[in-house]
PDB file of C-alpha atoms in Angstrom:
ATOM      1  CA  UNK Z   1      92.716  83.774 100.924  1.00  0.00           C
ATOM      2  CA  UNK Z   2      90.423  84.972 103.705  1.00  0.00           C
ATOM      3  CA  UNK Z   3      86.758  85.592 103.037  1.00  0.00           C
ATOM      4  CA  UNK Z   4      85.688  89.193 102.705  1.00  0.00           C
ATOM      5  CA  UNK Z   5      84.182  90.830 105.767  1.00  0.00           C
ATOM      6  CA  UNK Z   6      80.828  92.333 104.879  1.00  0.00           C
ATOM      7  CA  UNK Z   7      79.511  93.143 108.338  1.00  0.00           C
ATOM      8  CA  UNK Z   8      81.070  94.991 111.268  1.00  0.00           C
ATOM      9  CA  UNK Z   9      82.269  93.069 114.289  1.00  0.00           C
ATOM     10  CA  UNK Z  10      81.277  95.156 117.324  1.00  0.00           C
ATOM     11  CA  UNK Z  11      82.495  92.432 119.678  1.00  0.00           C
ATOM     12  CA  UNK Z  12      86.069  93.081 118.582  1.00  0.00           C
ATOM     13  CA  UNK Z  13      86.226  96.535 120.110  1.00  0.00           C
ATOM     14  CA  UNK Z  14      85.716  95.997 123.874  1.00  0.00           C
ATOM     15  CA  UNK Z  15      88.386  93.333 124.298  1.00  0.00           C
ATOM     16  CA  UNK Z  16      91.026  95.356 122.510  1.00  0.00           C
ATOM     17  CA  UNK Z  17      90.028  98.581 124.250  1.00  0.00           C
ATOM     18  CA  UNK Z  18      91.048  97.095 127.599  1.00  0.00           C
ATOM     19  CA  UNK Z  19      94.679  97.332 126.432  1.00  0.00           C
ATOM     20  CA  UNK Z  20      94.450 101.011 125.482  1.00  0.00           C
ATOM     21  CA  UNK Z  21      96.484 103.383 127.637  1.00  0.00           C
ATOM     22  CA  UNK Z  22      94.452 106.582 127.935  1.00  0.00           C
ATOM     23  CA  UNK Z  23      96.866 108.296 130.321  1.00  0.00           C
ATOM     24  CA  UNK Z  24      99.235 109.487 127.588  1.00  0.00           C
ATOM     25  CA  UNK Z  25      98.437 110.964 124.170  1.00  0.00           C
ATOM     26  CA  UNK Z  26      98.759 108.704 121.132  1.00  0.00           C
ATOM     27  CA  UNK Z  27      99.694 110.008 117.699  1.00  0.00           C
ATOM     28  CA  UNK Z  28      96.977 108.009 115.899  1.00  0.00           C
ATOM     29  CA  UNK Z  29      94.293 109.433 118.193  1.00  0.00           C
ATOM     30  CA  UNK Z  30      95.663 112.998 117.924  1.00  0.00           C
ATOM     31  CA  UNK Z  31      95.690 112.698 114.139  1.00  0.00           C
ATOM     32  CA  UNK Z  32      92.104 111.410 114.275  1.00  0.00           C
ATOM     33  CA  UNK Z  33      91.179 114.478 116.356  1.00  0.00           C
ATOM     34  CA  UNK Z  34      92.738 116.859 113.828  1.00  0.00           C
ATOM     35  CA  UNK Z  35      90.826 115.123 111.031  1.00  0.00           C
ATOM     36  CA  UNK Z  36      87.564 115.733 112.885  1.00  0.00           C
ATOM     37  CA  UNK Z  37      87.168 112.161 114.139  1.00  0.00           C
ATOM     38  CA  UNK Z  38      85.679 111.116 117.478  1.00  0.00           C
ATOM     39  CA  UNK Z  39      87.942 108.182 118.389  1.00  0.00           C
ATOM     40  CA  UNK Z  40      90.151 109.969 120.887  1.00  0.00           C
ATOM     41  CA  UNK Z  41      90.366 110.828 124.566  1.00  0.00           C
ATOM     42  CA  UNK Z  42      90.678 114.099 126.511  1.00  0.00           C
ATOM     43  CA  UNK Z  43      94.434 113.596 126.804  1.00  0.00           C
ATOM     44  CA  UNK Z  44      94.653 113.435 122.987  1.00  0.00           C
ATOM     45  CA  UNK Z  45      92.460 116.492 122.527  1.00  0.00           C
ATOM     46  CA  UNK Z  46      94.583 118.428 125.003  1.00  0.00           C
ATOM     47  CA  UNK Z  47      97.784 117.467 123.218  1.00  0.00           C
ATOM     48  CA  UNK Z  48      96.235 118.234 119.833  1.00  0.00           C
ATOM     49  CA  UNK Z  49      94.982 121.618 120.989  1.00  0.00           C
ATOM     50  CA  UNK Z  50      98.368 122.483 122.492  1.00  0.00           C
ATOM     51  CA  UNK Z  51     100.115 121.581 119.249  1.00  0.00           C
ATOM     52  CA  UNK Z  52      97.585 123.490 117.139  1.00  0.00           C
ATOM     53  CA  UNK Z  53      97.968 126.467 119.463  1.00  0.00           C
ATOM     54  CA  UNK Z  54     101.680 126.573 118.687  1.00  0.00           C
ATOM     55  CA  UNK Z  55     101.184 125.718 115.016  1.00  0.00           C
ATOM     56  CA  UNK Z  56      97.625 126.081 113.665  1.00  0.00           C
ATOM     57  CA  UNK Z  57      98.764 124.767 110.283  1.00  0.00           C
ATOM     58  CA  UNK Z  58      98.928 121.214 111.621  1.00  0.00           C
ATOM     59  CA  UNK Z  59      95.224 120.727 110.858  1.00  0.00           C
ATOM     60  CA  UNK Z  60      95.876 121.696 107.239  1.00  0.00           C
ATOM     61  CA  UNK Z  61      98.762 119.217 107.102  1.00  0.00           C
ATOM     62  CA  UNK Z  62      96.620 116.396 108.500  1.00  0.00           C
ATOM     63  CA  UNK Z  63      93.773 117.042 106.101  1.00  0.00           C
ATOM     64  CA  UNK Z  64      96.076 117.593 103.117  1.00  0.00           C
ATOM     65  CA  UNK Z  65      97.749 114.260 103.824  1.00  0.00           C
ATOM     66  CA  UNK Z  66      94.362 112.547 103.829  1.00  0.00           C
ATOM     67  CA  UNK Z  67      93.336 114.313 100.615  1.00  0.00           C
ATOM     68  CA  UNK Z  68      96.598 113.219  98.955  1.00  0.00           C
ATOM     69  CA  UNK Z  69      95.954 109.640 100.026  1.00  0.00           C
ATOM     70  CA  UNK Z  70      92.511 109.781  98.469  1.00  0.00           C
ATOM     71  CA  UNK Z  71      93.822 111.165  95.152  1.00  0.00           C
ATOM     72  CA  UNK Z  72      96.777 108.789  94.956  1.00  0.00           C
ATOM     73  CA  UNK Z  73      94.700 105.681  95.682  1.00  0.00           C
ATOM     74  CA  UNK Z  74      92.189 106.696  93.059  1.00  0.00           C
ATOM     75  CA  UNK Z  75      95.069 107.154  90.582  1.00  0.00           C
ATOM     76  CA  UNK Z  76      96.439 103.711  91.431  1.00  0.00           C
ATOM     77  CA  UNK Z  77      93.070 102.095  90.822  1.00  0.00           C
ATOM     78  CA  UNK Z  78      91.794 104.073  87.843  1.00  0.00           C
ATOM     79  CA  UNK Z  79      95.036 104.778  85.958  1.00  0.00           C
ATOM     80  CA  UNK Z  80      97.529 102.103  87.048  1.00  0.00           C
ATOM     81  CA  UNK Z  81      94.979  99.295  87.411  1.00  0.00           C
ATOM     82  CA  UNK Z  82      95.998  98.275  90.954  1.00  0.00           C
ATOM     83  CA  UNK Z  83      93.550  96.023  92.794  1.00  0.00           C
ATOM     84  CA  UNK Z  84      95.544  95.128  95.941  1.00  0.00           C
ATOM     85  CA  UNK Z  85      96.655  97.420  98.764  1.00  0.00           C
ATOM     86  CA  UNK Z  86      98.826  96.863 101.832  1.00  0.00           C
ATOM     87  CA  UNK Z  87      98.296  99.815 104.192  1.00  0.00           C
ATOM     88  CA  UNK Z  88     100.888  99.695 106.989  1.00  0.00           C
ATOM     89  CA  UNK Z  89     100.374 101.958 110.004  1.00  0.00           C
ATOM     90  CA  UNK Z  90      96.864 102.749 108.871  1.00  0.00           C
ATOM     91  CA  UNK Z  91      95.795 104.851 111.875  1.00  0.00           C
ATOM     92  CA  UNK Z  92      92.249 105.225 113.139  1.00  0.00           C
ATOM     93  CA  UNK Z  93      89.339 105.035 110.702  1.00  0.00           C
ATOM     94  CA  UNK Z  94      88.005 108.375 109.496  1.00  0.00           C
ATOM     95  CA  UNK Z  95      86.357 109.330 106.211  1.00  0.00           C
ATOM     96  CA  UNK Z  96      87.566 107.861 102.921  1.00  0.00           C
ATOM     97  CA  UNK Z  97      89.743 105.061 104.232  1.00  0.00           C
ATOM     98  CA  UNK Z  98      91.887 103.109 101.760  1.00  0.00           C
ATOM     99  CA  UNK Z  99      89.362 100.371 101.018  1.00  0.00           C
ATOM    100  CA  UNK Z 100      86.511 102.839 100.626  1.00  0.00           C
ATOM    101  CA  UNK Z 101      88.379 104.899  98.033  1.00  0.00           C
ATOM    102  CA  UNK Z 102      89.682 101.832  96.183  1.00  0.00           C
ATOM    103  CA  UNK Z 103      86.410  99.900  96.181  1.00  0.00           C
ATOM    104  CA  UNK Z 104      84.441 102.945  95.087  1.00  0.00           C
ATOM    105  CA  UNK Z 105      86.228 102.645  91.734  1.00  0.00           C
ATOM    106  CA  UNK Z 106      86.918  98.893  91.811  1.00  0.00           C
ATOM    107  CA  UNK Z 107      84.585  96.938  94.138  1.00  0.00           C
ATOM    108  CA  UNK Z 108      86.755  93.832  93.728  1.00  0.00           C
ATOM    109  CA  UNK Z 109      89.803  95.515  95.313  1.00  0.00           C
ATOM    110  CA  UNK Z 110      91.418  93.728  98.257  1.00  0.00           C
ATOM    111  CA  UNK Z 111      92.989  95.640 101.152  1.00  0.00           C
ATOM    112  CA  UNK Z 112      95.049  94.613 104.178  1.00  0.00           C
ATOM    113  CA  UNK Z 113      95.418  97.090 107.021  1.00  0.00           C
ATOM    114  CA  UNK Z 114      98.353  96.729 109.427  1.00  0.00           C
ATOM    115  CA  UNK Z 115      98.817  98.352 112.830  1.00  0.00           C
ATOM    116  CA  UNK Z 116      99.868  97.378 116.331  1.00  0.00           C
ATOM    117  CA  UNK Z 117      97.811  99.943 118.245  1.00  0.00           C
ATOM    118  CA  UNK Z 118      95.006  97.993 119.973  1.00  0.00           C
ATOM    119  CA  UNK Z 119      92.554 100.876 119.628  1.00  0.00           C
ATOM    120  CA  UNK Z 120      93.235 101.165 115.904  1.00  0.00           C
ATOM    121  CA  UNK Z 121      92.728  97.432 115.397  1.00  0.00           C
ATOM    122  CA  UNK Z 122      89.561  97.382 117.460  1.00  0.00           C
ATOM    123  CA  UNK Z 123      87.957 100.173 115.495  1.00  0.00           C
ATOM    124  CA  UNK Z 124      89.181  98.818 112.163  1.00  0.00           C
ATOM    125  CA  UNK Z 125      87.665  95.399 112.792  1.00  0.00           C
ATOM    126  CA  UNK Z 126      84.408  96.937 114.003  1.00  0.00           C
ATOM    127  CA  UNK Z 127      83.938  99.639 111.393  1.00  0.00           C
ATOM    128  CA  UNK Z 128      85.888  98.934 108.210  1.00  0.00           C
ATOM    129  CA  UNK Z 129      84.156  96.282 106.171  1.00  0.00           C
ATOM    130  CA  UNK Z 130      84.500  95.352 102.541  1.00  0.00           C
ATOM    131  CA  UNK Z 131      82.291  95.443  99.514  1.00  0.00           C
ATOM    132  CA  UNK Z 132      80.867  91.970  98.754  1.00  0.00           C
ATOM    133  CA  UNK Z 133      83.102  91.676  95.683  1.00  0.00           C
ATOM    134  CA  UNK Z 134      86.353  92.551  97.466  1.00  0.00           C
ATOM    135  CA  UNK Z 135      88.050  91.903 100.780  1.00  0.00           C
ATOM    136  CA  UNK Z 136      89.519  93.664 103.788  1.00  0.00           C
ATOM    137  CA  UNK Z 137      91.667  92.183 106.536  1.00  0.00           C
ATOM    138  CA  UNK Z 138      93.379  93.561 109.628  1.00  0.00           C
ATOM    139  CA  UNK Z 139      96.805  92.458 110.801  1.00  0.00           C
ATOM    140  CA  UNK Z 140      98.264  93.069 114.255  1.00  0.00           C
ATOM    141  CA  UNK Z 141     101.960  93.469 113.478  1.00  0.00           C
ATOM    142  CA  UNK Z 142     104.858  95.826 114.065  1.00  0.00           C
ATOM    143  CA  UNK Z 143     106.342  98.025 111.358  1.00  0.00           C
ATOM    144  CA  UNK Z 144     109.696  96.631 112.495  1.00  0.00           C
ATOM    145  CA  UNK Z 145     108.752  93.105 111.396  1.00  0.00           C
ATOM    146  CA  UNK Z 146     108.231  93.376 107.614  1.00  0.00           C
ATOM    147  CA  UNK Z 147     108.437  89.637 107.057  1.00  0.00           C
ATOM    148  CA  UNK Z 148     105.605  88.998 109.512  1.00  0.00           C
ATOM    149  CA  UNK Z 149     103.531  91.700 107.764  1.00  0.00           C
ATOM    150  CA  UNK Z 150     104.067  90.106 104.369  1.00  0.00           C
ATOM    151  CA  UNK Z 151     103.308  86.619 105.646  1.00  0.00           C
ATOM    152  CA  UNK Z 152     100.031  87.743 107.198  1.00  0.00           C
ATOM    153  CA  UNK Z 153      99.072  89.882 104.187  1.00  0.00           C
ATOM    154  CA  UNK Z 154      99.496  86.858 101.915  1.00  0.00           C
ATOM    155  CA  UNK Z 155      96.460  85.279 103.577  1.00  0.00           C
ATOM    156  CA  UNK Z 156      94.282  87.911 101.864  1.00  0.00           C
ATOM    157  CA  UNK Z 157      96.391  89.273  98.999  1.00  0.00           C
ATOM    158  CA  UNK Z 158      97.964  87.381  96.122  1.00  0.00           C
ATOM    159  CA  UNK Z 159     101.514  88.695  96.454  1.00  0.00           C
ATOM    160  CA  UNK Z 160     102.448  87.332  93.052  1.00  0.00           C
ATOM    161  CA  UNK Z 161     100.288  90.153  91.643  1.00  0.00           C
ATOM    162  CA  UNK Z 162     101.050  93.908  91.749  1.00  0.00           C
ATOM    163  CA  UNK Z 163     100.256  95.437  95.113  1.00  0.00           C
ATOM    164  CA  UNK Z 164     100.388  99.029  96.354  1.00  0.00           C
ATOM    165  CA  UNK Z 165     102.291  99.467  99.623  1.00  0.00           C
ATOM    166  CA  UNK Z 166     101.008 102.483 101.571  1.00  0.00           C
ATOM    167  CA  UNK Z 167     103.128 104.086 104.281  1.00  0.00           C
ATOM    168  CA  UNK Z 168     101.359 107.273 105.325  1.00  0.00           C
ATOM    169  CA  UNK Z 169     102.884 109.282 108.158  1.00  0.00           C
ATOM    170  CA  UNK Z 170     104.450 106.229 109.781  1.00  0.00           C
ATOM    171  CA  UNK Z 171     108.150 106.245 108.835  1.00  0.00           C
ATOM    172  CA  UNK Z 172     108.766 109.416 110.830  1.00  0.00           C
ATOM    173  CA  UNK Z 173     108.262 107.337 113.967  1.00  0.00           C
ATOM    174  CA  UNK Z 174     111.407 105.384 113.100  1.00  0.00           C
ATOM    175  CA  UNK Z 175     114.204 107.418 114.664  1.00  0.00           C
ATOM    176  CA  UNK Z 176     117.021 106.033 112.510  1.00  0.00           C
ATOM    177  CA  UNK Z 177     116.715 106.928 108.835  1.00  0.00           C
ATOM    178  CA  UNK Z 178     118.743 103.971 107.624  1.00  0.00           C
ATOM    179  CA  UNK Z 179     116.470 101.652 109.580  1.00  0.00           C
ATOM    180  CA  UNK Z 180     113.402 103.307 108.060  1.00  0.00           C
ATOM    181  CA  UNK Z 181     114.831 102.794 104.568  1.00  0.00           C
ATOM    182  CA  UNK Z 182     115.580  99.169 105.379  1.00  0.00           C
ATOM    183  CA  UNK Z 183     111.978  98.609 106.466  1.00  0.00           C
ATOM    184  CA  UNK Z 184     110.756  99.988 103.133  1.00  0.00           C
ATOM    185  CA  UNK Z 185     113.275  97.835 101.238  1.00  0.00           C
ATOM    186  CA  UNK Z 186     112.235  94.653 103.058  1.00  0.00           C
ATOM    187  CA  UNK Z 187     108.537  95.278 102.495  1.00  0.00           C
ATOM    188  CA  UNK Z 188     109.073  95.978  98.798  1.00  0.00           C
ATOM    189  CA  UNK Z 189     111.229  92.859  98.483  1.00  0.00           C
ATOM    190  CA  UNK Z 190     108.128  90.764  99.130  1.00  0.00           C
ATOM    191  CA  UNK Z 191     106.130  92.437  96.347  1.00  0.00           C
ATOM    192  CA  UNK Z 192     106.423  91.640  92.628  1.00  0.00           C
ATOM    193  CA  UNK Z 193     107.427  93.785  89.681  1.00  0.00           C
ATOM    194  CA  UNK Z 194     104.668  96.247  88.841  1.00  0.00           C
ATOM    195  CA  UNK Z 195     103.921  96.974  92.506  1.00  0.00           C
ATOM    196  CA  UNK Z 196     103.830 100.526  93.841  1.00  0.00           C
ATOM    197  CA  UNK Z 197     105.157 102.418  96.846  1.00  0.00           C
ATOM    198  CA  UNK Z 198     102.927 105.219  98.149  1.00  0.00           C
ATOM    199  CA  UNK Z 199     104.511 107.397 100.846  1.00  0.00           C
ATOM    200  CA  UNK Z 200     103.681 110.755 102.372  1.00  0.00           C
ATOM    201  CA  UNK Z 201     105.599 112.055 105.374  1.00  0.00           C
ATOM    202  CA  UNK Z 202     106.258 115.214 107.345  1.00  0.00           C
ATOM    203  CA  UNK Z 203     109.175 117.098 105.828  1.00  0.00           C
ATOM    204  CA  UNK Z 204     111.841 119.670 106.604  1.00  0.00           C
ATOM    205  CA  UNK Z 205     112.775 122.606 104.416  1.00  0.00           C
ATOM    206  CA  UNK Z 206     109.341 124.076 103.678  1.00  0.00           C
ATOM    207  CA  UNK Z 207     107.782 125.386 106.900  1.00  0.00           C
ATOM    208  CA  UNK Z 208     110.058 126.454 109.793  1.00  0.00           C
ATOM    209  CA  UNK Z 209     107.065 126.984 112.108  1.00  0.00           C
ATOM    210  CA  UNK Z 210     106.028 123.367 111.622  1.00  0.00           C
ATOM    211  CA  UNK Z 211     109.560 122.187 112.291  1.00  0.00           C
ATOM    212  CA  UNK Z 212     109.775 124.154 115.551  1.00  0.00           C
ATOM    213  CA  UNK Z 213     106.385 122.890 116.711  1.00  0.00           C
ATOM    214  CA  UNK Z 214     107.238 119.257 115.929  1.00  0.00           C
ATOM    215  CA  UNK Z 215     110.658 119.479 117.573  1.00  0.00           C
ATOM    216  CA  UNK Z 216     109.000 120.898 120.695  1.00  0.00           C
ATOM    217  CA  UNK Z 217     106.371 118.129 120.662  1.00  0.00           C
ATOM    218  CA  UNK Z 218     109.106 115.511 120.473  1.00  0.00           C
ATOM    219  CA  UNK Z 219     110.529 116.886 123.713  1.00  0.00           C
ATOM    220  CA  UNK Z 220     107.276 116.396 125.658  1.00  0.00           C
ATOM    221  CA  UNK Z 221     107.737 112.676 126.243  1.00  0.00           C
ATOM    222  CA  UNK Z 222     105.068 111.668 123.744  1.00  0.00           C
ATOM    223  CA  UNK Z 223     105.994 109.168 121.030  1.00  0.00           C
ATOM    224  CA  UNK Z 224     108.214 111.288 118.759  1.00  0.00           C
ATOM    225  CA  UNK Z 225     107.767 111.849 115.052  1.00  0.00           C
ATOM    226  CA  UNK Z 226     110.813 113.002 113.092  1.00  0.00           C
ATOM    227  CA  UNK Z 227     110.441 115.334 110.125  1.00  0.00           C
ATOM    228  CA  UNK Z 228     112.934 114.515 107.392  1.00  0.00           C
ATOM    229  CA  UNK Z 229     114.514 116.516 104.544  1.00  0.00           C
ATOM    230  CA  UNK Z 230     112.851 116.063 101.180  1.00  0.00           C
ATOM    231  CA  UNK Z 231     115.888 114.274  99.738  1.00  0.00           C
ATOM    232  CA  UNK Z 232     115.572 111.626 102.460  1.00  0.00           C
ATOM    233  CA  UNK Z 233     111.885 111.111 101.684  1.00  0.00           C
ATOM    234  CA  UNK Z 234     112.876 110.771  98.027  1.00  0.00           C
ATOM    235  CA  UNK Z 235     115.494 108.224  99.126  1.00  0.00           C
ATOM    236  CA  UNK Z 236     112.758 105.785 100.099  1.00  0.00           C
ATOM    237  CA  UNK Z 237     112.014 105.460  96.378  1.00  0.00           C
ATOM    238  CA  UNK Z 238     115.535 104.495  95.284  1.00  0.00           C
ATOM    239  CA  UNK Z 239     115.349 101.891  92.531  1.00  0.00           C
ATOM    240  CA  UNK Z 240     111.726 102.693  91.685  1.00  0.00           C
ATOM    241  CA  UNK Z 241     110.268 104.547  88.712  1.00  0.00           C
ATOM    242  CA  UNK Z 242     108.630 107.708  90.027  1.00  0.00           C
ATOM    243  CA  UNK Z 243     105.161 108.564  88.792  1.00  0.00           C
ATOM    244  CA  UNK Z 244     104.823 112.168  87.576  1.00  0.00           C
ATOM    245  CA  UNK Z 245     105.135 114.706  89.233  1.00  0.00           C
ATOM    246  CA  UNK Z 246     107.603 112.849  91.466  1.00  0.00           C
ATOM    247  CA  UNK Z 247     108.082 113.619  95.169  1.00  0.00           C
ATOM    248  CA  UNK Z 248     106.378 116.921  95.912  1.00  0.00           C
ATOM    249  CA  UNK Z 249     104.487 118.676  98.681  1.00  0.00           C
ATOM    250  CA  UNK Z 250     101.236 116.722  98.878  1.00  0.00           C
ATOM    251  CA  UNK Z 251      98.846 119.532  97.833  1.00  0.00           C
ATOM    252  CA  UNK Z 252     100.863 119.787  94.589  1.00  0.00           C
ATOM    253  CA  UNK Z 253     100.504 116.085  93.719  1.00  0.00           C
ATOM    254  CA  UNK Z 254      97.914 115.985  90.933  1.00  0.00           C
ATOM    255  CA  UNK Z 255      95.566 118.527  92.570  1.00  0.00           C
ATOM    256  CA  UNK Z 256      91.912 118.369  91.658  1.00  0.00           C
ATOM    257  CA  UNK Z 257      90.406 121.253  89.737  1.00  0.00           C
ATOM    258  CA  UNK Z 258      87.603 121.379  92.303  1.00  0.00           C
ATOM    259  CA  UNK Z 259      90.012 122.254  95.156  1.00  0.00           C
ATOM    260  CA  UNK Z 260      89.749 125.971  94.358  1.00  0.00           C
ATOM    261  CA  UNK Z 261      92.664 128.365  94.284  1.00  0.00           C
ATOM    262  CA  UNK Z 262      96.299 127.607  93.672  1.00  0.00           C
ATOM    263  CA  UNK Z 263      97.597 124.807  95.944  1.00  0.00           C
ATOM    264  CA  UNK Z 264     100.407 125.855  98.282  1.00  0.00           C
ATOM    265  CA  UNK Z 265     103.367 123.812  99.445  1.00  0.00           C
ATOM    266  CA  UNK Z 266     103.309 122.570 103.039  1.00  0.00           C
ATOM    267  CA  UNK Z 267     105.715 120.519 105.135  1.00  0.00           C
ATOM    268  CA  UNK Z 268     104.333 117.177 103.975  1.00  0.00           C
ATOM    269  CA  UNK Z 269     105.869 115.465 100.942  1.00  0.00           C
ATOM    270  CA  UNK Z 270     105.095 112.283  99.091  1.00  0.00           C
ATOM    271  CA  UNK Z 271     104.500 110.492  95.853  1.00  0.00           C
ATOM    272  CA  UNK Z 272     104.264 107.180  94.048  1.00  0.00           C
ATOM    273  CA  UNK Z 273     106.969 104.885  92.716  1.00  0.00           C
ATOM    274  CA  UNK Z 274     106.633 101.732  90.590  1.00  0.00           C
ATOM    275  CA  UNK Z 275     108.813  98.675  91.168  1.00  0.00           C
ATOM    276  CA  UNK Z 276     110.464  97.714  87.835  1.00  0.00           C
TER     277      UNK Z 276
END
């Protein structure tokens, strides 16, 4: 087990930043921009503004995804009793990151973040630090190497105990659906019975304007993100016991009474599944 990190490490950021390519937009930085974050460059803002100009609803999708993540993590901690989280493809830090939500309810929670974007890792190491009772760690690894992810995560997490695997907006970057399912299968294979899968991804079949905007974005030469039909998103959970209400548009997943108004479906679906 690694010791918890209780103080930021500002020295981590400059070295990693030297590897950051600021000449092309990056999805993590664009997403950060839509969420109101500051860790992005003019090229990302331009790409984000162009996308939002074609489809203003993208900001709602980004923020609804983050709100779903917050609600689902709180459910995992407070209802399911989960105390370990493996967040793969975490993206840039914003408000209410995984460890902050989990440790707010359970200070002893342990979280491992995984990404292979040098800017993400730099900011994570500098800004995301644990409660004294818990732990956070940051792993530089590719989504395409699940075994390496699990090996590194085991330095901080006890993978003989239930762990929640979080894949938020990352599987759409895997062009081949069968390969994406295999990645999920291999990651889950390293987790014990009683673990959970938490996924939310861009979807097809709900918002044609979103689909047109995303298809056009994928043609720009930026790193593509592929929206998938809802049945394919559900397919990631094969063999798992779905937690009510199943795989739904994220605003409809256990909405909070304080949200105001009736939640509306958007082109972002997700849910939780428990490994038997």
